XYZ file of C-alpha atoms in Angstrom:
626
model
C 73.378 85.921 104.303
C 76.324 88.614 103.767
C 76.443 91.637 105.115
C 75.163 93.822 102.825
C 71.709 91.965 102.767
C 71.691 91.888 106.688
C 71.903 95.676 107.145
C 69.320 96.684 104.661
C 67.489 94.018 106.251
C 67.956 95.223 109.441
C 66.950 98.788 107.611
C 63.651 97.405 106.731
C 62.895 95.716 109.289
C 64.032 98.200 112.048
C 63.046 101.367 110.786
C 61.192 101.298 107.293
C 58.583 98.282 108.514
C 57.476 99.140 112.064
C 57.448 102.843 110.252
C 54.708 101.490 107.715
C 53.289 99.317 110.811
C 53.053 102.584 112.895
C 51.313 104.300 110.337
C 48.884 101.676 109.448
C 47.694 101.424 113.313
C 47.533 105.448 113.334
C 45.484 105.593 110.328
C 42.852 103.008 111.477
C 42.622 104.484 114.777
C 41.961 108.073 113.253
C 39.451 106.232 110.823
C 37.754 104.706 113.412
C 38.225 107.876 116.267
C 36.500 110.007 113.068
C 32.870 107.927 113.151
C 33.170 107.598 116.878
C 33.536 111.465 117.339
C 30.952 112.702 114.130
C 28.479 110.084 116.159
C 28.748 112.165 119.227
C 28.904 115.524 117.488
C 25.483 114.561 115.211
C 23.880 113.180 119.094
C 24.389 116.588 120.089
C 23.438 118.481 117.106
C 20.225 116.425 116.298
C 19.093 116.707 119.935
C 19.648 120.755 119.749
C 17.584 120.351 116.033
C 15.040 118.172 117.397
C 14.448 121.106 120.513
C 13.997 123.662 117.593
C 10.969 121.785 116.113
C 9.730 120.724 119.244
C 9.554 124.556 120.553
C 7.719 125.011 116.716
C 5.353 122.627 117.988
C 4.851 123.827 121.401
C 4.624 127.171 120.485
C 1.809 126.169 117.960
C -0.059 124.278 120.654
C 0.152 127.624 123.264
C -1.706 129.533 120.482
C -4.324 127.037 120.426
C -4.403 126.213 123.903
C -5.054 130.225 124.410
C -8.099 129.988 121.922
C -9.485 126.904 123.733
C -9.337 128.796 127.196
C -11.212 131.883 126.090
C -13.874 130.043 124.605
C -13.336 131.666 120.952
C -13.782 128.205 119.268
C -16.950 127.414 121.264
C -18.061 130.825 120.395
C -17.642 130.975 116.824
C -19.053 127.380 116.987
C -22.223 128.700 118.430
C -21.839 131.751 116.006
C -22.835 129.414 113.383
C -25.957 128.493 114.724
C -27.801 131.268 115.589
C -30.410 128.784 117.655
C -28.003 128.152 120.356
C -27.251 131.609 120.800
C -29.281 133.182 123.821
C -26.909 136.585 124.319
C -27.682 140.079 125.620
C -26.086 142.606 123.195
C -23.527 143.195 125.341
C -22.151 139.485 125.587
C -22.804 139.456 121.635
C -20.450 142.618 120.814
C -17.980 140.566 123.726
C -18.138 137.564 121.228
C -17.680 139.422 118.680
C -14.445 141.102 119.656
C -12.905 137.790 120.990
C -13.698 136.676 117.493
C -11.295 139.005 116.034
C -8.994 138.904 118.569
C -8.528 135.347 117.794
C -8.563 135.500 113.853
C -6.095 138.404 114.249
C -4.173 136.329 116.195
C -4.319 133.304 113.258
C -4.135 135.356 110.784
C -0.495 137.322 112.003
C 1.178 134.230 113.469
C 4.074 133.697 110.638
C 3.752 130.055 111.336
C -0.088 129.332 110.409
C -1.072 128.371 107.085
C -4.411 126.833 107.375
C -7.417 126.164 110.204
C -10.946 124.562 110.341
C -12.965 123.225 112.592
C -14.907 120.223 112.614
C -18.425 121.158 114.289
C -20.196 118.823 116.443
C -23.980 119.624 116.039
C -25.259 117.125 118.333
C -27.429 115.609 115.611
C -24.649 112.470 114.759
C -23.276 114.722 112.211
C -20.814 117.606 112.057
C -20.592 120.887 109.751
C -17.488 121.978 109.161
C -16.122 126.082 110.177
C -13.602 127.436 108.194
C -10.953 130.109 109.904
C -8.722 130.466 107.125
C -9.310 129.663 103.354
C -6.877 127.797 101.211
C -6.800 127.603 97.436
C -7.296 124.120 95.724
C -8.056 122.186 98.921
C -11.284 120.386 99.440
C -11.408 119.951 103.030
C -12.283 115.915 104.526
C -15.770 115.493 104.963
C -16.602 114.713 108.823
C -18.021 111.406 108.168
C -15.225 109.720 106.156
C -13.206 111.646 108.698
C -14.929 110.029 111.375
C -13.882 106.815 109.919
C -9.955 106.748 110.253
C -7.921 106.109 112.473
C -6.607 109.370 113.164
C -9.979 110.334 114.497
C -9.914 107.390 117.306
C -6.460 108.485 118.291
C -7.442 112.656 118.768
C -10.685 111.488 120.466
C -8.450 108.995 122.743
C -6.260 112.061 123.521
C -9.138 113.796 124.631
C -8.073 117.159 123.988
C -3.925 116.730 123.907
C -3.123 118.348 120.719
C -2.239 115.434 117.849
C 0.241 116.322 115.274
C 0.480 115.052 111.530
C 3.598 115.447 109.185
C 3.369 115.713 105.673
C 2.552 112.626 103.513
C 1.301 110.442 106.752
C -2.542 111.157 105.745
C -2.540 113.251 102.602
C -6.402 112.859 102.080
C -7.035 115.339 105.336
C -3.600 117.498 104.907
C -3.062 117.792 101.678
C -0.126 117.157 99.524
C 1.780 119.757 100.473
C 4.816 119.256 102.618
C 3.348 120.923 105.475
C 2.507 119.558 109.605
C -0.847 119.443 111.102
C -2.282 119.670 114.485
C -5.282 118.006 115.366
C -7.107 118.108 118.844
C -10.640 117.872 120.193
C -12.006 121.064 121.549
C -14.401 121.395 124.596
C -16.635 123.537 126.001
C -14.913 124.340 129.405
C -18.091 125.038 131.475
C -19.334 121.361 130.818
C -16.052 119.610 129.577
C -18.370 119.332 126.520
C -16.810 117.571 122.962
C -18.020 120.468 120.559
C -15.885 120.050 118.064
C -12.411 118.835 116.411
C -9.733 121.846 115.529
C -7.575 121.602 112.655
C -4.355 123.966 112.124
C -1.367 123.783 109.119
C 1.423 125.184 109.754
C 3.688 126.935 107.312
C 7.194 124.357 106.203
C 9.904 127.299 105.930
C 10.307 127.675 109.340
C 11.158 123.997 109.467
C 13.721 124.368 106.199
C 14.849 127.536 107.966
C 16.211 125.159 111.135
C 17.412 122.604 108.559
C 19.276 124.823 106.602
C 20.899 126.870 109.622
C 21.999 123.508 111.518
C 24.520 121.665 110.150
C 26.861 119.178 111.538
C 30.374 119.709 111.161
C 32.672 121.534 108.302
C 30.613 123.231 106.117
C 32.913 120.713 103.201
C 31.097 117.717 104.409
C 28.097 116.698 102.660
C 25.130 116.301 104.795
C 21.609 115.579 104.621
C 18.962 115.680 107.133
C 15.623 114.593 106.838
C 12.583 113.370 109.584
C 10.825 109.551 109.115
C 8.510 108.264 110.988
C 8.389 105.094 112.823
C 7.746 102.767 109.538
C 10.445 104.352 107.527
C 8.564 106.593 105.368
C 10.528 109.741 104.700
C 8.205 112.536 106.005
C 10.168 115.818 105.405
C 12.915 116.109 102.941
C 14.674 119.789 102.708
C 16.322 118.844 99.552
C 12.301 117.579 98.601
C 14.010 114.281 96.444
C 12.963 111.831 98.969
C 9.581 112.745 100.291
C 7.359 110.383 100.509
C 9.291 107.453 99.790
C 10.562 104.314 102.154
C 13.703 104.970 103.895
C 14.893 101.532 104.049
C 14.627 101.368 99.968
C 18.206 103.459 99.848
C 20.651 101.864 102.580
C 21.826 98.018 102.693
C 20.868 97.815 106.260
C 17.205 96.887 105.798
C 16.050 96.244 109.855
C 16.278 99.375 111.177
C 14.388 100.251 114.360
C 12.842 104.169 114.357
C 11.981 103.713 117.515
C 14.855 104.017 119.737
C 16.519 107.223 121.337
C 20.005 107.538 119.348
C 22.086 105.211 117.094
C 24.282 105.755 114.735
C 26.405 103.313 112.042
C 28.329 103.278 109.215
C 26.598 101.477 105.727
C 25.727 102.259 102.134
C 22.977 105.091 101.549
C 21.961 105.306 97.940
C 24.928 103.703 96.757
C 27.491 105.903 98.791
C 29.212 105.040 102.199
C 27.386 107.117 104.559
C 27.245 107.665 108.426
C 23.596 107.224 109.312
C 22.812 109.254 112.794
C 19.313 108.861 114.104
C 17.455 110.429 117.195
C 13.763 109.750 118.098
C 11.472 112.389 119.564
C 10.311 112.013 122.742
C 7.343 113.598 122.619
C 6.198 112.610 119.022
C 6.197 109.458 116.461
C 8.935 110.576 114.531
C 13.124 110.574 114.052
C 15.361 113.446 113.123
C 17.690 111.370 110.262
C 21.313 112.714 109.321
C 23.101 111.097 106.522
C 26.584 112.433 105.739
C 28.630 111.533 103.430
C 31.559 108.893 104.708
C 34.426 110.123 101.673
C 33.763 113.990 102.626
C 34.396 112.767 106.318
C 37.374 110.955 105.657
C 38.722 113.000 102.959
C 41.628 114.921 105.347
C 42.434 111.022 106.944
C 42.955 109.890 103.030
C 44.616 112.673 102.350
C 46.902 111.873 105.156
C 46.918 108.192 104.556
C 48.414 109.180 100.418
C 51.026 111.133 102.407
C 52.145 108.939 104.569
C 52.174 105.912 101.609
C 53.996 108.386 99.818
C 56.306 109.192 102.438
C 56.844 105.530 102.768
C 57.656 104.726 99.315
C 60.251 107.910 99.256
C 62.259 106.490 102.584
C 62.223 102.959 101.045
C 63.945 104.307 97.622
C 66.145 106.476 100.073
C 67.293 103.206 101.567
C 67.380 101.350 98.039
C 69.701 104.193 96.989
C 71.612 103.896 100.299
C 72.018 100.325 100.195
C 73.113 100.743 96.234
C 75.469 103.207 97.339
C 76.884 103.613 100.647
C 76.175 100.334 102.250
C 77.283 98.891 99.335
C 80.360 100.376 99.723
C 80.905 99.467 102.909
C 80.274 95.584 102.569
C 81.863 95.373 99.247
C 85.202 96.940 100.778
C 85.007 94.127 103.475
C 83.758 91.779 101.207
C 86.776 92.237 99.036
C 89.326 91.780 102.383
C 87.138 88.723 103.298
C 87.546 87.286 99.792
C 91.358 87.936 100.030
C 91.749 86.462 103.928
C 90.112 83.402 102.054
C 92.638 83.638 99.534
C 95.741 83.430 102.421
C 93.518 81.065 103.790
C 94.155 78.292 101.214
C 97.970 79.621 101.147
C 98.188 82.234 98.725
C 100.349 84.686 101.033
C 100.955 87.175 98.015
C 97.413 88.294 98.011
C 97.056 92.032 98.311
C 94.053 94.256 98.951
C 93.912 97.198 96.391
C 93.886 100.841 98.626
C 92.519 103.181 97.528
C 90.109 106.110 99.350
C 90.369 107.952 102.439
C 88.341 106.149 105.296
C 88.369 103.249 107.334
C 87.907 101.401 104.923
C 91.398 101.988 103.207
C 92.547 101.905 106.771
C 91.799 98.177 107.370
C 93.148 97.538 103.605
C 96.357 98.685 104.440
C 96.787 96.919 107.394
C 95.449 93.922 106.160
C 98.270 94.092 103.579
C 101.183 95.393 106.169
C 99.902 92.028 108.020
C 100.529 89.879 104.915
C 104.007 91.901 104.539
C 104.917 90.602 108.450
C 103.376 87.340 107.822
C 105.537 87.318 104.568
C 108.816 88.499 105.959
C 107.837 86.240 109.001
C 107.274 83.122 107.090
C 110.103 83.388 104.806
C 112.230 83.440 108.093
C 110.771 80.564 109.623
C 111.077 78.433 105.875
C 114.338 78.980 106.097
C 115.355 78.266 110.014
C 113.244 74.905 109.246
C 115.313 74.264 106.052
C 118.725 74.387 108.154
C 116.911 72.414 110.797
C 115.771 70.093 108.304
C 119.504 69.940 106.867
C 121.057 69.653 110.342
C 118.735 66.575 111.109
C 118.900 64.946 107.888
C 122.583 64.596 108.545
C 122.248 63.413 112.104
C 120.085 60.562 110.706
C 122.646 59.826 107.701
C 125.358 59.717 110.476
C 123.265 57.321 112.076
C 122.334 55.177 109.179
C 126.500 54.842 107.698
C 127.926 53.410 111.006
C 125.004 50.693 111.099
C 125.133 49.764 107.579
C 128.544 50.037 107.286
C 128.427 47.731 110.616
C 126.895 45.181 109.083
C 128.293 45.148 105.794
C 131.857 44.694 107.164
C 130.672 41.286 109.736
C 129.013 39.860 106.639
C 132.853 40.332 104.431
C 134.485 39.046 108.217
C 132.114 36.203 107.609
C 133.212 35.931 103.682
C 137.600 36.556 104.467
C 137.062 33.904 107.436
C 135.393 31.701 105.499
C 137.815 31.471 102.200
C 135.602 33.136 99.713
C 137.874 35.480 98.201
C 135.674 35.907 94.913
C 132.963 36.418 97.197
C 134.393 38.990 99.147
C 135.751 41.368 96.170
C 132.598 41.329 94.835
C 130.960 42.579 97.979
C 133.735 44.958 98.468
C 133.222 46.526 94.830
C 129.582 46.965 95.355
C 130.254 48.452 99.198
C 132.509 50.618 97.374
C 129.534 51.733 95.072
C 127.348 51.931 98.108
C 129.328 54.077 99.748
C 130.080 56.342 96.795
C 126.743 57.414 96.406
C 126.313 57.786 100.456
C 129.642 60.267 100.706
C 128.067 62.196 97.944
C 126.775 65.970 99.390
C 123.434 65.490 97.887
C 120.517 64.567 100.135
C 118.652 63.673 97.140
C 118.874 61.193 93.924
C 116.734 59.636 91.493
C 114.530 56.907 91.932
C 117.017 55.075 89.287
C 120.041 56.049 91.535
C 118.274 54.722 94.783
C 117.061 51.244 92.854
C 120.958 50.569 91.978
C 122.012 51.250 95.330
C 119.600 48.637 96.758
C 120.958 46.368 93.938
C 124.257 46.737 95.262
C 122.932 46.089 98.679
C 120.790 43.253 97.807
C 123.313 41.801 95.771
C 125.598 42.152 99.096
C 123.280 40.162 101.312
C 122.707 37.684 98.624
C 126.734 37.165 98.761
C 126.288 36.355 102.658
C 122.737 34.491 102.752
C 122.797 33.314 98.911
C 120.075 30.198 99.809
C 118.225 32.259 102.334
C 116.083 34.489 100.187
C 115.356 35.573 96.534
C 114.454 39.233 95.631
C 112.328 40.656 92.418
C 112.311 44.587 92.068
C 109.279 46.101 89.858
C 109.610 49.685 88.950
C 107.485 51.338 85.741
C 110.558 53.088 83.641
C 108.608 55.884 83.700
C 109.697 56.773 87.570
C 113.670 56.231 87.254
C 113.337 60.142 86.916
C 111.598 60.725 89.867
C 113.163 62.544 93.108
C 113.847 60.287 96.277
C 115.436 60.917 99.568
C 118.843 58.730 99.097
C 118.980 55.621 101.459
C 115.060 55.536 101.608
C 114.360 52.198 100.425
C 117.930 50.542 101.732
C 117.436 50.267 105.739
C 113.617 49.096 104.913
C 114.883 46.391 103.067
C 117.517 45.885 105.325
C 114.373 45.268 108.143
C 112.668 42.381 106.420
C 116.141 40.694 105.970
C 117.272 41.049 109.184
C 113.984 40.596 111.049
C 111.972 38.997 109.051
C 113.922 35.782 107.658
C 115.215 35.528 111.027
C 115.449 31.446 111.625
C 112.555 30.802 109.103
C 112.946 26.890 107.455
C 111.983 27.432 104.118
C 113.573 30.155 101.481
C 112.059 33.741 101.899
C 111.492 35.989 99.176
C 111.429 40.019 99.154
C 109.305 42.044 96.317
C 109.848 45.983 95.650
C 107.265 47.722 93.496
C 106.563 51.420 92.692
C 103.584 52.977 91.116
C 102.023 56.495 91.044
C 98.692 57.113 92.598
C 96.989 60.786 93.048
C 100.207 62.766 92.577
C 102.097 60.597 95.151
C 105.203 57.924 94.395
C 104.122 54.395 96.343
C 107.133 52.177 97.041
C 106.200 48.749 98.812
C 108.544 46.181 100.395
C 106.975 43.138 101.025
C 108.081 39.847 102.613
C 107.342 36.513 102.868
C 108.698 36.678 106.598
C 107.805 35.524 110.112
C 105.902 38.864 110.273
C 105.401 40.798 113.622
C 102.716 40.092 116.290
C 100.432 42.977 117.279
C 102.743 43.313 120.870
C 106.199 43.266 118.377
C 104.574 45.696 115.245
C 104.078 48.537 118.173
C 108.004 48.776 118.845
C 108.481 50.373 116.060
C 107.684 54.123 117.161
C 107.785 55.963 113.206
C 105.946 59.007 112.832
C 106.262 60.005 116.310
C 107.590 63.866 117.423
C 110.986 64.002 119.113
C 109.180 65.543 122.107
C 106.842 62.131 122.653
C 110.061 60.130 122.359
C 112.065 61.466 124.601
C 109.106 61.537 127.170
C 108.827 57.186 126.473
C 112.763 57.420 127.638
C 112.282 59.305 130.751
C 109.848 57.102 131.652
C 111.558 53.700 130.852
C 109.903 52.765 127.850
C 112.866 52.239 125.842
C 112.769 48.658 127.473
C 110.738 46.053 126.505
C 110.350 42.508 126.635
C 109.454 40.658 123.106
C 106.948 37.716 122.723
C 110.531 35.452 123.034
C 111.274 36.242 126.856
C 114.564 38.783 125.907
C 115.244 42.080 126.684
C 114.851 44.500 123.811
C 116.364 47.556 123.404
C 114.211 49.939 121.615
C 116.530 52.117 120.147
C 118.389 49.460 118.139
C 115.263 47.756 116.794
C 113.806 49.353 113.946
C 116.336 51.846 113.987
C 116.364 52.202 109.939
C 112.907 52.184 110.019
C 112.760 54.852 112.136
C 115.001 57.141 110.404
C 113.600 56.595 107.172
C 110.305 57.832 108.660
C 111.972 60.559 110.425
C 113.522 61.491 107.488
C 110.849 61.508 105.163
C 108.197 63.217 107.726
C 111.085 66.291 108.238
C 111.575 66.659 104.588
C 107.952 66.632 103.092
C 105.395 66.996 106.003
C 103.117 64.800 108.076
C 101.114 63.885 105.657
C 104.143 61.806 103.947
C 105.711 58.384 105.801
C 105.967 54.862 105.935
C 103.153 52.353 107.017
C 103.486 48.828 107.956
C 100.969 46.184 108.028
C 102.308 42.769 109.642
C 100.906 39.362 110.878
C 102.576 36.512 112.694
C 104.040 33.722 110.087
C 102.636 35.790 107.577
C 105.101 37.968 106.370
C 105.313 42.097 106.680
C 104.183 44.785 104.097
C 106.133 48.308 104.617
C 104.918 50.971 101.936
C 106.277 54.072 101.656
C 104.631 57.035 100.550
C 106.086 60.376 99.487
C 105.215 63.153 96.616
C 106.227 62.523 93.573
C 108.057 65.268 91.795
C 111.263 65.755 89.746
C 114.932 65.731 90.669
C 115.790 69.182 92.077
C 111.914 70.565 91.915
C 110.760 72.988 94.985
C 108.954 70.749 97.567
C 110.106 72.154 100.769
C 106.624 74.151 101.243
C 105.366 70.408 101.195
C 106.800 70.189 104.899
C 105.093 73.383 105.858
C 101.684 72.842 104.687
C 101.531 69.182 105.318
């Protein structure tokens, strides 16, 4: 991955991601901190609405706890049957008054709507007294009265007041959405049952507490509403849902009324809604908020669109940066790191293009002053090496002229002692051309100049050893114009000669072939010798650095004891070899030299290898980069 992808990666993932990540937590939390909180504020606020109908209640039971202890309901009771009345005048007119007193009092309570009284005759049946009249309402009669089960339960409370909301028995209420209270009466001189007391109270009060209590922002939609412990909506404000089953509008179908507060989050009526319940203590009924989930959240989503948006504008921000800026930046170094490639795989002209003001330019143009001192540098250096090259190149010719020449001149001896005059002008002619093309200032020839040189000299050692071997030289036409270092192939040749038809018994014979193979020249000498043992083929140290050499002399390597028992100089065997790999390794590189693969009594292989180019082409950078 370049750079460029790395920092807006490390953009992303660093600032723009654990941004969005931060977010998302904070936005869950809030959503869930919201339905926590509204949970506790509706706890509170259904308790304090809950107190405000309770105190309705109460107050309702006071009034008719006050009629119960002055015995107004027992009087008008006996009012109504003049048989059981046995009163002076004076107790009479007292009736009387408390009479009014008490109807004044039912009539001017705002709350009151409706009374009656269920008379209890003593005869099995009951007559029924009417305090207040109310338009198209046929009271229950006693006896069907008698047989629900609301009358077991106000006889079982014995005189605790019993209240009724609206729909829960609609054939002794009525229809309208009003509460009852029910409750025996007795006489309080006997603890006597004389009858049953019936009182409606008015519903606006009740819409008035509704209406005035609401839970939270007046924004949020709420709706309140009182069940009873089956689920039957008793008292709607709204009046949509009277009457009908609460658990027919919410998915979460077992639902307990009976419990003091809960609260949870599901569908009502096809909306998602916060559901707060709280159950009266005193009375068979729940106090029901539902409030709308959306109008809850709506500041939180509001936030949340923000905050996406937000996101979304600081990830084109860094899409622009990265497009921009950063792109900038990385392409600028990509561009030097493309070029450091470049001088990498030895273009040292490469050049960085400047251009700007920052650092950028900076590190341009000292990338290219570097190339300019690596230049300068180099070009000093190529050309110290050249001389060196020179210098050593004619050490090693010095070397190789006194050795040849050396044994050139015993093999004419050999020739002038033995007679053979025709012989010996021969050789001298051909030492003669020999030695022209060695005196000649050029360190390099033609591959057709070298092959007649080793003519001559084969031709010369054929004079001296003329039944001692046979040669056969194989070079394509095609290479005679290729360049050679001059005396390359001679001293090899010289080697297998020398060395390797050294007291053989049968006649030797010595190939040269050339070929081309991936851009290189291949020259091979190969023998039919005695060949070299593994012990004799490590003598010859080619390819080795002046450096190692010299170390092998200080520490008495140069002598050596052959497979034959004699003492072995190691400077004077393989000494052509040697140079010829010295030669070739200084002019063209490491990678260039001479190999030799030998086995005992089976003759010796030396192949050469070195680039193949023209006469007079540039191949001295060969020797630096190899």
């Amino acid at each position: 991955m370049n750079l460029r992808y790395k920092l807006f990666t490390a953009f992303l993932g660093l600032i723009i991601i654990p941004l969005f990540i931060l977010g998302m937590i904070m936005f869950f939390v809030t959503y869930n901190s919201i339905e926590k909180k509204y949970s506790q504020q509706s706890e509170y606020s259904l308790k304090a609405i809950s107190y405000s109908i309770s105190s309705v209640f109460k107050d309702m039971n006071n009034v008719t706890d006050n009629g119960i202890a002055t015995s107004v309901f027992h009087m008008a009771l006996s009012a109504e049957d003049p048989s059981k009345q046995d009163l002076t005048d004076a107790e009479q007119l007292s009736l009387n008054a408390s009479q009014r007193n008490f109807r004044s009092l039912l009539y001017n309570h705002p709350s009151i709507s409706y009374a009656f009284l269920y008379n209890f005759n003593g005869k099995g049946s009951s007559e029924i007294v009417s305090l207040f009249n109310k338009e198209n309402f046929r009271t229950l009669p006693y006896d069907k009265f008698k047989e629900s089960e609301l009358y077991q339960e106000v006889m079982a409370l014995n005189g605790v007041p019993k209240w009724v909301a609206p729909h829960e028995n609609p054939e002794l209420t009525g229809t309208e959405p009003v509460f009852t209270q029910i409750r025996l009466v007795k006489e309080l001189s006997f603890f006597q049952n004389i009858g049953i007391l019936v009182v409606q109270i008015k519903n606006w009060e009740f819409e008035s507490i509704f209406r005035n209590l609401k839970i939270g922002d007046s924004s949020q939609k709420v709706s309140f509403m009182l069940v009873n412990d089956k689920g039957m909506i008793l008292f709607d404000p709204d009046r949509e849902l009277d009457g009908q089953m609460f658990q027919s509008f919410t998915t979460k179908r077992e639902l307990s009324f009976a419990k003091g507060f809960q609260s949870y989050k599901t569908q009502f009526d096809g909306e998602r809604s916060i559901v707060s319940m709280y159950h009266f203590k005193d009375y068979p009924w729940s106090l029901v908020s539902v409030t709308s989930w959306d109008s809850l959240s709506r500041e939180v989503t509001v936030f949340a669109r923000w905050f996406v948006f937000v996101i979304f504008i600081c990830f084109l921000a860094a899409l622009i940066f990265n497009l921009f800026f950063m792109n900038r930046i990385t392409g600028g170094i990509a561009v030097i790191v493309r070029f450091m490639r470049r001088v990498e795989d030895g273009d040292l002209s490469s050049r960085v293009e400047e251009k700007g003001n920052d650092e950028l330019t900076l590190l341009a143009k000292g990338f290219n002053d570097l190339m300019d001192k690596i230049n300068n540098l180099f070009n000093r250096i190529q050309l110290e090496q050249r001389r060196k090259n020179q210098a050593e190149m004619r050490v090693l010719q010095a070397q190789i002229k006194p050795h040849f020449l050396f044994n050139t001149l015993e093999s004419i001896n050999v020739l002038a002692v033995q007679n053979e005059g025709r012989k010996v002008s021969e050789m001298v002619y051909r030492l003669a051309s020999i030695l022209r093309i060695s005196i000649q200032d050029r360190d390099e020839i033609t591959l057709e100049e070298e092959i007649k040189h080793l003519r001559n000299y084969l031709d010369i050692q054929k004079f001296r050893f003329e039944d001692v071997f046979d040669y056969e030289i194989h070079i394509p036409e095609e290479l005679n114009g290729c360049g050679i270092l001059k005396l390359t192939l001679q001293p090899l040749v010289e080697n297998s000669i020398q060395h390797g038809f050294e007291g053989i018994n049968y006649k030797g014979k010595l190939i040269v072939t050339g070929w081309e193979e991936r851009g290189n020249l291949i020259l091979r000498i190969e023998d039919n010798g005695i060949g070299m043992t593994s012990s004799q083929l490590s003598m010859f140290q080619y390819m080795i650095s002046e450096s190692a050499r010299n170390t092998d002399q200080i520490n008495g390597l140069n002598e050596a004891e052959d497979p034959h028992g004699s003492s072995v100089h190691l400077e004077r065997r393989g000494l052509g070899v040697r140079s010829v790999a010295d030669r070739i390794r200084i002019e063209y590189g490491l990678r260039y030299g001479i190999f030799i693969c030998s086995s005992q009594n089976c003759g010796t292989i030396i192949q050469c290898v070195i680039p193949k180019y023209g006469q007079g082409e540039n191949h001295n950078a060969k020797s630096i980069t190899g």
